[in-house]
Amino acid sequence: MRVLGIDPGYAIVGWGVIEQEGIRFKAVDFGAVCTQAGVPFEQRLVQVYEGIKQVCETYKPEALAIEKLYYQHNQTTVIGVAEARGVILLAAAQCGVPIYEYTPMQVKQSLTGYGKAVKKQMMEMVRLMLHLPTVPKPDDTADALAMAITHCNCSRSSLKDYLPRSRGPI
């Protein structure tokens, strides 16, 4: 299974493509779509849309995993992230990629077994699970890879690759 993970934003959109083979993961590619402050916001949204659409067209993922949006402290930021998230979802939908959403707690639970893991633990688990020499930078990229791993871990279809097959009655 090939999965595109996304850490949504409008200044930096982390993305990571992984492949799952059985219970092992391999990083195909990862990076970030970056927009500059001072550029009109609608143009930043265009850049995010075009960047993610290009990633979808290049890597042809079977699924897109993205963080569920939640409001914490800064109402202005959450609105901008929601708008960027919308163009990300549009790009994926136009490429025919099914979209799956996960909460930060689900991602932490999936990677570390503990829903309140700290950022440093998460980054190191991404590095270890993908057999990378260093933690991917920027952090948004590592977060996107964590999202993709979470989808693989949570997807029922991934279980068929390593569950024993029934051989009928004993």
CSV table of C-alpha atoms in Angstrom, one decimal:
chain,number,residue,atom,x,y,z
A,1,MET,CA,0.0,0.0,0.0
A,2,ARG,CA,1.3,3.5,-0.9
A,3,VAL,CA,0.2,6.3,1.5
A,4,LEU,CA,0.6,10.0,1.4
A,5,GLY,CA,0.7,11.6,4.8
A,6,ILE,CA,0.1,15.4,5.2
A,7,ASP,CA,0.8,17.8,8.0
A,8,PRO,CA,-1.5,20.7,6.9
A,9,GLY,CA,-0.5,24.3,7.1
A,10,TYR,CA,-0.2,27.4,4.9
A,11,ALA,CA,3.4,28.4,5.6
A,12,ILE,CA,4.8,24.8,5.6
A,13,VAL,CA,2.8,21.7,4.4
A,14,GLY,CA,4.8,18.6,5.3
A,15,TRP,CA,4.2,15.6,3.1
A,16,GLY,CA,5.6,12.1,3.1
A,17,VAL,CA,5.0,9.1,0.9
A,18,ILE,CA,5.5,5.6,2.3
A,19,GLU,CA,5.0,2.1,1.2
A,20,GLN,CA,3.9,-0.7,3.4
A,21,GLU,CA,5.1,-4.2,2.7
A,22,GLY,CA,3.6,-6.6,5.2
A,23,ILE,CA,4.5,-5.0,8.6
A,24,ARG,CA,7.5,-3.0,7.3
A,25,PHE,CA,7.5,0.6,6.1
A,26,LYS,CA,9.7,2.2,3.5
A,27,ALA,CA,9.9,6.0,2.8
A,28,VAL,CA,9.4,6.6,-0.9
A,29,ASP,CA,10.0,10.4,-0.7
A,30,PHE,CA,9.1,13.3,1.6
A,31,GLY,CA,9.4,17.1,1.7
A,32,ALA,CA,7.4,20.2,2.2
A,33,VAL,CA,5.5,22.8,0.2
A,34,CYS,CA,6.6,26.1,1.6
A,35,THR,CA,5.0,29.5,1.0
A,36,GLN,CA,6.5,32.9,1.9
A,37,ALA,CA,5.1,35.3,4.4
A,38,GLY,CA,4.0,38.5,2.7
A,39,VAL,CA,2.6,36.8,-0.4
A,40,PRO,CA,-1.2,37.3,-0.6
A,41,PHE,CA,-2.9,34.5,1.3
A,42,GLU,CA,-4.9,33.4,-1.8
A,43,GLN,CA,-1.7,32.9,-3.7
A,44,ARG,CA,-0.2,30.9,-0.8
A,45,LEU,CA,-3.3,28.6,-1.1
A,46,VAL,CA,-2.7,28.2,-4.8
A,47,GLN,CA,0.9,27.2,-4.1
A,48,VAL,CA,-0.2,24.7,-1.5
A,49,TYR,CA,-2.9,23.2,-3.9
A,50,GLU,CA,-0.4,23.0,-6.8
A,51,GLY,CA,2.3,21.5,-4.7
A,52,ILE,CA,0.1,18.7,-3.2
A,53,LYS,CA,-1.6,18.0,-6.5
A,54,GLN,CA,1.9,17.5,-8.1
A,55,VAL,CA,2.8,15.1,-5.3
A,56,CYS,CA,-0.4,13.1,-5.8
A,57,GLU,CA,0.2,13.0,-9.6
A,58,THR,CA,3.9,12.0,-9.2
A,59,TYR,CA,3.5,9.3,-6.5
A,60,LYS,CA,-0.1,8.1,-7.1
A,61,PRO,CA,-0.9,7.2,-3.5
A,62,GLU,CA,-3.7,4.8,-2.7
A,63,ALA,CA,-4.7,6.9,0.4
A,64,LEU,CA,-4.1,10.3,1.9
A,65,ALA,CA,-3.8,10.5,5.7
A,66,ILE,CA,-4.2,14.0,7.2
A,67,GLU,CA,-4.5,15.4,10.7
A,68,LYS,CA,-8.1,16.2,11.9
A,69,LEU,CA,-8.3,19.9,12.5
A,70,TYR,CA,-8.8,20.9,16.1
A,71,TYR,CA,-9.0,24.4,17.7
A,72,GLN,CA,-6.5,25.0,20.5
A,73,HIS,CA,-5.5,28.6,21.1
A,74,ASN,CA,-5.1,30.8,18.1
A,75,GLN,CA,-8.3,31.3,16.3
A,76,THR,CA,-6.7,33.2,13.4
A,77,THR,CA,-4.2,30.4,12.7
A,78,VAL,CA,-6.8,27.7,12.8
A,79,ILE,CA,-8.9,29.4,10.1
A,80,GLY,CA,-5.9,29.7,7.8
A,81,VAL,CA,-4.9,26.1,8.4
A,82,ALA,CA,-8.5,25.1,7.7
A,83,GLU,CA,-8.5,26.9,4.4
A,84,ALA,CA,-5.1,25.3,3.4
A,85,ARG,CA,-6.5,22.0,4.5
A,86,GLY,CA,-9.4,22.5,2.2
A,87,VAL,CA,-7.2,23.0,-0.9
A,88,ILE,CA,-5.2,20.0,0.1
A,89,LEU,CA,-8.3,17.9,0.3
A,90,LEU,CA,-9.5,19.3,-3.1
A,91,ALA,CA,-6.2,18.4,-4.7
A,92,ALA,CA,-6.4,14.8,-3.4
A,93,ALA,CA,-10.0,14.4,-4.4
A,94,GLN,CA,-9.3,15.6,-7.9
A,95,CYS,CA,-6.6,13.0,-8.2
A,96,GLY,CA,-9.0,10.3,-6.9
A,97,VAL,CA,-7.1,9.7,-3.7
A,98,PRO,CA,-9.3,8.5,-0.8
A,99,ILE,CA,-8.9,10.7,2.3
A,100,TYR,CA,-8.5,9.5,5.9
A,101,GLU,CA,-8.3,11.7,9.0
A,102,TYR,CA,-6.5,11.0,12.4
A,103,THR,CA,-6.3,12.9,15.6
A,104,PRO,CA,-2.9,13.8,17.1
A,105,MET,CA,-3.6,11.3,19.9
A,106,GLN,CA,-4.3,8.5,17.4
A,107,VAL,CA,-1.0,9.2,15.7
A,108,LYS,CA,0.9,9.1,19.0
A,109,GLN,CA,-0.8,5.9,20.1
A,110,SER,CA,-0.1,4.3,16.7
A,111,LEU,CA,3.6,5.1,16.7
A,112,THR,CA,4.6,4.8,20.4
A,113,GLY,CA,1.7,3.0,22.0
A,114,TYR,CA,1.2,6.1,24.3
A,115,GLY,CA,-1.3,8.8,23.4
A,116,LYS,CA,0.6,11.5,25.2
A,117,ALA,CA,4.0,10.9,23.7
A,118,VAL,CA,6.2,14.0,23.3
A,119,LYS,CA,7.4,15.4,20.0
A,120,LYS,CA,11.0,14.0,20.4
A,121,GLN,CA,9.7,10.5,20.9
A,122,MET,CA,7.5,10.8,17.8
A,123,MET,CA,10.3,12.0,15.6
A,124,GLU,CA,12.6,9.2,16.7
A,125,MET,CA,9.9,6.6,16.1
A,126,VAL,CA,9.4,7.9,12.5
A,127,ARG,CA,13.2,7.6,12.0
A,128,LEU,CA,13.3,4.1,13.3
A,129,MET,CA,10.2,2.8,11.6
A,130,LEU,CA,11.3,4.1,8.2
A,131,HIS,CA,15.0,3.1,8.7
A,132,LEU,CA,16.2,6.6,8.1
A,133,PRO,CA,19.7,7.8,9.2
A,134,THR,CA,18.3,11.1,10.6
A,135,VAL,CA,14.9,12.5,11.6
A,136,PRO,CA,13.4,14.2,8.5
A,137,LYS,CA,13.4,18.0,8.5
A,138,PRO,CA,11.4,20.2,8.7
A,139,ASP,CA,9.4,18.8,11.6
A,140,ASP,CA,6.3,19.1,9.5
A,141,THR,CA,7.7,16.5,7.1
A,142,ALA,CA,8.3,14.0,10.0
A,143,ASP,CA,4.8,14.7,11.2
A,144,ALA,CA,3.4,13.9,7.7
A,145,LEU,CA,5.4,10.6,7.7
A,146,ALA,CA,3.9,9.8,11.1
A,147,MET,CA,0.5,10.4,9.7
A,148,ALA,CA,1.1,8.0,6.8
A,149,ILE,CA,2.4,5.3,9.2
A,150,THR,CA,-0.7,5.8,11.3
A,151,HIS,CA,-2.9,5.1,8.4
A,152,CYS,CA,-1.1,1.9,7.6
A,153,ASN,CA,-1.3,0.8,11.2
A,154,CYS,CA,-5.0,1.7,11.5
A,155,SER,CA,-6.1,0.4,8.0
A,156,ARG,CA,-8.0,-2.9,8.1
A,157,SER,CA,-6.7,-3.6,4.6
A,158,SER,CA,-3.1,-3.6,5.9
A,159,LEU,CA,-3.9,-6.5,8.3
A,160,LYS,CA,-4.6,-9.0,5.5
A,161,ASP,CA,-0.9,-8.9,4.5
A,162,TYR,CA,0.3,-10.5,7.7
A,163,LEU,CA,-2.6,-12.3,9.4
A,164,PRO,CA,-2.6,-16.1,9.0
A,165,ARG,CA,-4.9,-17.3,6.3
A,166,SER,CA,-7.7,-19.7,7.2
A,167,ARG,CA,-7.1,-23.3,6.0
A,168,GLY,CA,-10.6,-24.5,6.8
A,169,PRO,CA,-11.7,-26.7,9.6
A,170,ILE,CA,-9.1,-28.6,11.6
